[in-house]
Amino acid sequence: MTVRFGLLGAGRIGKVHAKAIGSNARAELVAVADAFEQAATDLSAAYGCEVRTIDEIESAGDIDAVIICTPTDTHADLIERFARAGKAIFCEKPIDLDVKRVEECLAVVRQTKATLMVGFNRRFDPHFAAVRKAIDDGAIGDVEMVTITSRDPGAPPAEYITRSGGIFRDMTIHDFDMARFLLGEEPVSVAAHASVLVDKKIGELGDYDSVSVILSTASGKQCVISNSRRATYGYDQRIEVHGSKGMVAAENQRAVSIEIANGNGYTRPPLHDFFMTRYTEAYANEIAAFIDGIATGTQAAPSGEDGLIALALADAALRSVKEGKTITV
Amino acid sequence: MTVRFGLLGAGRIGKVHAKAIGSNARAELVAVADAFEQAATDLSAAYGCEVRTIDEIESAGDIDAVIICTPTDTHADLIERFARAGKAIFCEKPIDLDVKRVEECLAVVRQTKATLMVGFNRRFDPHFAAVRKAIDDGAIGDVEMVTITSRDPGAPPAEYITRSGGIFRDMTIHDFDMARFLLGEEPVSVAAHASVLVDKKIGELGDYDSVSVILSTASGKQCVISNSRRATYGYDQRIEVHGSKGMVAAENQRAVSIEIANGNGYTRPPLHDFFMTRYTEAYANEIAAFIDGIATGTQAAPSGEDGLIALALADAALRSVKEGKTITV
Amino acid sequence: MTVRFGLLGAGRIGKVHAKAIGSNARAELVAVADAFEQAATDLSAAYGCEVRTIDEIESAGDIDAVIICTPTDTHADLIERFARAGKAIFCEKPIDLDVKRVEECLAVVRQTKATLMVGFNRRFDPHFAAVRKAIDDGAIGDVEMVTITSRDPGAPPAEYITRSGGIFRDMTIHDFDMARFLLGEEPVSVAAHASVLVDKKIGELGDYDSVSVILSTASGKQCVISNSRRATYGYDQRIEVHGSKGMVAAENQRAVSIEIANGNGYTRPPLHDFFMTRYTEAYANEIAAFIDGIATGTQAAPSGEDGLIALALADAALRSVKEGKTITV
Amino acid sequence: MTVRFGLLGAGRIGKVHAKAIGSNARAELVAVADAFEQAATDLSAAYGCEVRTIDEIESAGDIDAVIICTPTDTHADLIERFARAGKAIFCEKPIDLDVKRVEECLAVVRQTKATLMVGFNRRFDPHFAAVRKAIDDGAIGDVEMVTITSRDPGAPPAEYITRSGGIFRDMTIHDFDMARFLLGEEPVSVAAHASVLVDKKIGELGDYDSVSVILSTASGKQCVISNSRRATYGYDQRIEVHGSKGMVAAENQRAVSIEIANGNGYTRPPLHDFFMTRYTEAYANEIAAFIDGIATGTQAAPSGEDGLIALALADAALRSVKEGKTITV
């Protein structure tokens, strides 16, 4: 079976998915749509697909599934439209920045029995997936405490911050999903601290650039998340999971693993400096899982509900900072 | 100059200090006192010193300084006695489990102008000291976020827990001191979560065995602490400090650094399994710093005030858990 | 410019190259030939190309270049045929097991001014290439001593050994090429030791499975090579280069970089267990370099002469073992 | 039992042994002798022992054992004298630079049934000892191939080179002993290459500063040794042992294990820069083993014969370089 794709949005992340589809033997990229015609035309030339409007993709008989990579404020509307059109839907996170809007949207998805997968790509990173597999294999016994370190190489520009929904909904949301993926139990409380240490402008826009979060579950499992919009040494992405019988950790990744030694010591190169090079395999695996879900008629995780819960945790973290107390979710 | 020592307490930690004194060219162990005479006799035989009573040591003309390694509930009284007797005092942490009692005790120390150093040995670990030196040298710019991982190989027995003052005052207190040592600014808020995941008996005694803490300073610097009374792979003691220009981290330590590879993978031995083997050098360096302080007439850190502040942070962490809110200190 | 390829040989390594061509935007796989028609048909189906005979590829107007992946004893003949046919030629190593035959073949290449590149894929591994780049950038000063460790996960079957030309011409030849790539000077002497430690059958066939080699250059630079047909922990491929100002090393590679810690210690997974997974990127980069050479009209290294010199070093190593002396080349 | 020591030679290595004796509860340093009276006096003051002449130590009733740390050309004579005087003897390597002289000396040792241990300290390094223990425990099956890397931080002065006996007898001799310690079988052939890459003066004195050696045993086990008088990044001391079931390796050692990360990458400090800091524990363990041997009446390895065989291998390596052939021993 070949899944025939329509791609909505030909920007940075759209290209990542176009490439993943192009190198997947079970997928075919049929058409791309973008408000900026040049972007759509360029992508269509590079990946050998047609340029169509969103309306045309919606009504197309030769398209089975769509990838939504448009701006965040269009996600919920597009999910509803394509759910009603009977297409399988892969949507970049977040579904929306507002929990109520997400809930409405998911009601439509349930009603239409549409397939919806949300783009928490990190679950598909081979290293993080191997951590999860080690847990599932019983290598560390019962999970007790999780530590997630996620630090961006640098702060995004002001216009990005403005539309991002804030660091918890934009950046930490990935870690909330990872925490749920690894804890094996829903977080029931959130305590967070946030400050501006990297870029004053971020503070002026009402956002933070440095945050620490403690999540806990009903049985007392804990997860600590450490985020910063700065990491001079590259894209710092680590997890470690402590259990009753041991610990499993995923190390950072770099493009080349050489080491140079001299009088200053032993130096290894900086880490990947961009999420797209760091998570290249994750994006390919993610699309493959989406196709698997369609092919086997099963719901591929992470689902719309996974997207909703991560967003609710982000909202709780923000409240915890504002109110100076642990928030129960 | 040789500093002549009286040792109060011939137990486990007393022996560690006796050994440190024995191998320090500027120190002489003159006498040991212990409520259990056999313990004192054994130590005196092993290290070639006299057995004396505490009273005899207090009034001795041939003793310059004392090391207090007796049970915690005797610390404050002994500090006051030996401060009045004009001896330099090194006291194992904590001074007392009650902040008010510590404050009274420190008032006596100030009044008598006694030298008092508190045993936060980890500041003297060569690896952690090198982390601090890297910060002081400007290697990472301004400190922004600290992560401290401290996990014991196993839970202590019930009788220990009962007298310990609880995990925050017994175990995390070391990390509170380390946080202050590295942040370079006083923490002003504490948010903590605690649960019982390792040993139910600990919970029955009203204590916790697994805790996560977020500290923050006035300028927004953050520190995350992760503690557990369980680490099947040894004594897990790591710190990492992120700054505006880079990151510095101290790795775990093991007795031998070999690696065995076979079809199961590449395996390195577990970590040190005990604080005394892990911190052997730290204990020796700590006593050397105490002697330096006496020799130069300067106050060796960590001082009684450092002990007080760490205890206050422990109290705040406990309140944060009980009240579900961030505590301002 | 798009380079149009004919692939000669649809076996294991043929598929690797078909895949590399398929994912290279400047390459098109036009046709495949194989003595086993089913192999050719399968590959043509998988990669969307035609099945043709070698004769048809030789005379085809729509083919610019060929990849020779046929059995070793056909390489020299095919190189000569396609050199005369005016095609650019990429040939898997070795050109032939006999130095004289290689020399004849290269004479034809020179005479026809054909483009010939030999498949020493390891030069194109990103990690090894980064080692070379560090040298070229002056990071370690003048190269002095090179250590190459190359250990196969397991011994090949008897029929492979029989046709391989022996371990020096089959396996060590890669390391001879790597030594030349890194030393920056031609080896002038070879001392080798060889024995049978892994599989007695290999010895019965007159070959060895464990070898150590010392190469030296005119100015005294040295290279040590350690080879074995056994490595229970995976495909062990390491290089380190010591220079007047420092050292650069490339570490081993594994599919996932996680670590599990428990009472047995800290365990990382075994290495890649196969040359094709270990050198996936190298194969893609190699074909890209071949295309670059065609596109720019320059000779892409490693050339036919590089293939010849590596073979001559293999012959010298074998003589050194047989005669118990250092061989001058 | 306390072993009462006389120390012959109060130089650099003499002090190392004085310190090891001082911190060993079963040892007492009674007297020191040195041709330079000031050296003896200083050491006696530092370690609280008498200054005596060699004659006095030889005839002393209160001395059980001697440590010979005098210049190499006095070793054999002193061993013979103290063997006849009935003292247990620990002698720094080498016994002599001449195999015949060593053989004569060992004949006296045998005849007098004296206890003689030779100072190949590296066998007592905890990391290398753990490698040997892993082999003895069967962790890697049958030993097949050993790789020893030993690189000095810098070249010694000319006067040292002149009296050293050359790099093979001075430096590689440690690796020959380590090879025998790990191979579990005697080497029967030696192939070596040597050149001058670090310091021309060393060449002018007829010595080499960079050597590669291949040893092999009767059953075909192999050992590769790589030596240089230069390592800008510290004292490089590594071993790896490959067996039929796996591999065991000992990593390099550094004083502090921190890592600093920034835009240049991740940097760990250089290695120990001196053999005395690198092998502090080894020296203490070595003396402890010597005392054990005396206490239990057993011969502590490495014996005089171990010293002889390592020297014979050094001679063979030099011949291999000079004659350009593999030398059978």
CSV table of C-alpha atoms in Angstrom, one decimal, chain A residues 144-145 147 149 151 189 191-195 197-198 210-214 216 219-222 224 226-228 230 232-233 236 238 240 242-247 324-326, chain B residues 144-145 147 149 151 189 191-195 197-198 210-214 216 219-222 224 226-228 230 232-233 236 238 240 242-247 324-326:
chain,number,residue,atom,x,y,z
A,144,GLU,CA,10.8,6.4,39.5
A,145,MET,CA,12.4,9.6,38.4
A,147,THR,CA,15.3,14.1,34.2
A,149,THR,CA,17.5,18.5,29.7
A,151,ARG,CA,18.5,23.6,25.7
A,189,SER,CA,1.0,18.1,39.7
A,191,ALA,CA,5.6,23.1,40.0
A,192,ALA,CA,7.6,25.5,37.8
A,193,HIS,CA,10.0,28.3,38.0
A,194,ALA,CA,10.8,30.7,35.1
A,195,SER,CA,13.1,33.6,34.6
A,197,LEU,CA,18.5,35.1,31.8
A,198,VAL,CA,19.4,35.0,28.1
A,210,SER,CA,15.0,29.7,31.3
A,211,VAL,CA,12.7,27.3,33.1
A,212,SER,CA,12.7,24.5,35.6
A,213,VAL,CA,9.7,22.2,36.1
A,214,ILE,CA,8.9,19.4,38.5
A,216,SER,CA,4.7,14.3,39.7
A,219,SER,CA,2.0,7.2,42.7
A,220,GLY,CA,4.8,9.8,43.4
A,221,LYS,CA,6.9,9.3,40.2
A,222,GLN,CA,8.8,12.6,39.5
A,224,VAL,CA,12.4,17.3,36.4
A,226,SER,CA,15.5,22.0,32.6
A,227,ASN,CA,15.1,24.3,29.6
A,228,SER,CA,17.0,27.3,28.3
A,230,ARG,CA,20.8,29.2,25.2
A,232,THR,CA,26.7,27.7,23.3
A,233,TYR,CA,27.9,24.2,22.7
A,236,ASP,CA,21.5,19.9,24.2
A,238,ARG,CA,19.3,14.5,27.0
A,240,GLU,CA,17.7,9.9,31.9
A,242,HIS,CA,15.9,6.1,37.0
A,243,GLY,CA,14.0,3.0,38.0
A,244,SER,CA,13.9,0.6,40.9
A,245,LYS,CA,16.5,-1.7,39.2
A,246,GLY,CA,18.7,0.8,37.3
A,247,MET,CA,19.0,3.8,35.1
A,324,GLY,CA,4.0,30.6,43.1
A,325,LYS,CA,2.3,27.3,43.9
A,326,THR,CA,2.1,23.7,42.8
B,144,GLU,CA,22.6,30.8,35.0
B,145,MET,CA,21.4,27.3,35.8
B,147,THR,CA,21.8,20.8,38.0
B,149,THR,CA,22.2,14.9,40.9
B,151,ARG,CA,21.6,9.6,44.7
B,189,SER,CA,12.8,30.7,46.7
B,191,ALA,CA,9.9,24.7,45.4
B,192,ALA,CA,10.1,21.0,46.2
B,193,HIS,CA,8.3,17.8,45.6
B,194,ALA,CA,8.9,14.6,47.6
B,195,SER,CA,7.6,11.1,47.6
B,197,LEU,CA,9.4,5.3,46.0
B,198,VAL,CA,12.2,3.3,47.4
B,210,SER,CA,12.9,10.7,46.5
B,211,VAL,CA,12.9,14.5,46.1
B,212,SER,CA,13.1,17.1,43.4
B,213,VAL,CA,13.9,20.8,44.3
B,214,ILE,CA,14.0,24.0,42.3
B,216,SER,CA,16.0,30.4,42.5
B,219,SER,CA,18.4,37.7,39.7
B,220,GLY,CA,16.6,34.6,38.4
B,221,LYS,CA,19.4,32.0,38.5
B,222,GLN,CA,18.0,28.5,39.0
B,224,VAL,CA,17.5,21.9,40.2
B,226,SER,CA,17.4,15.5,42.2
B,227,ASN,CA,17.8,13.1,45.1
B,228,SER,CA,17.0,9.5,45.7
B,230,ARG,CA,18.4,4.4,45.6
B,232,THR,CA,21.7,0.4,42.0
B,233,TYR,CA,24.8,1.4,40.0
B,236,ASP,CA,25.7,9.0,41.9
B,238,ARG,CA,27.1,14.8,39.5
B,240,GLU,CA,26.6,20.7,35.9
B,242,HIS,CA,25.3,26.3,32.7
B,243,GLY,CA,26.5,29.9,32.1
B,244,SER,CA,26.2,32.6,29.5
B,245,LYS,CA,29.3,31.4,27.7
B,246,GLY,CA,29.3,27.6,28.3
B,247,MET,CA,28.8,24.7,30.6
B,324,GLY,CA,2.3,22.8,47.9
B,325,LYS,CA,3.7,26.2,47.2
B,326,THR,CA,7.0,28.0,46.5
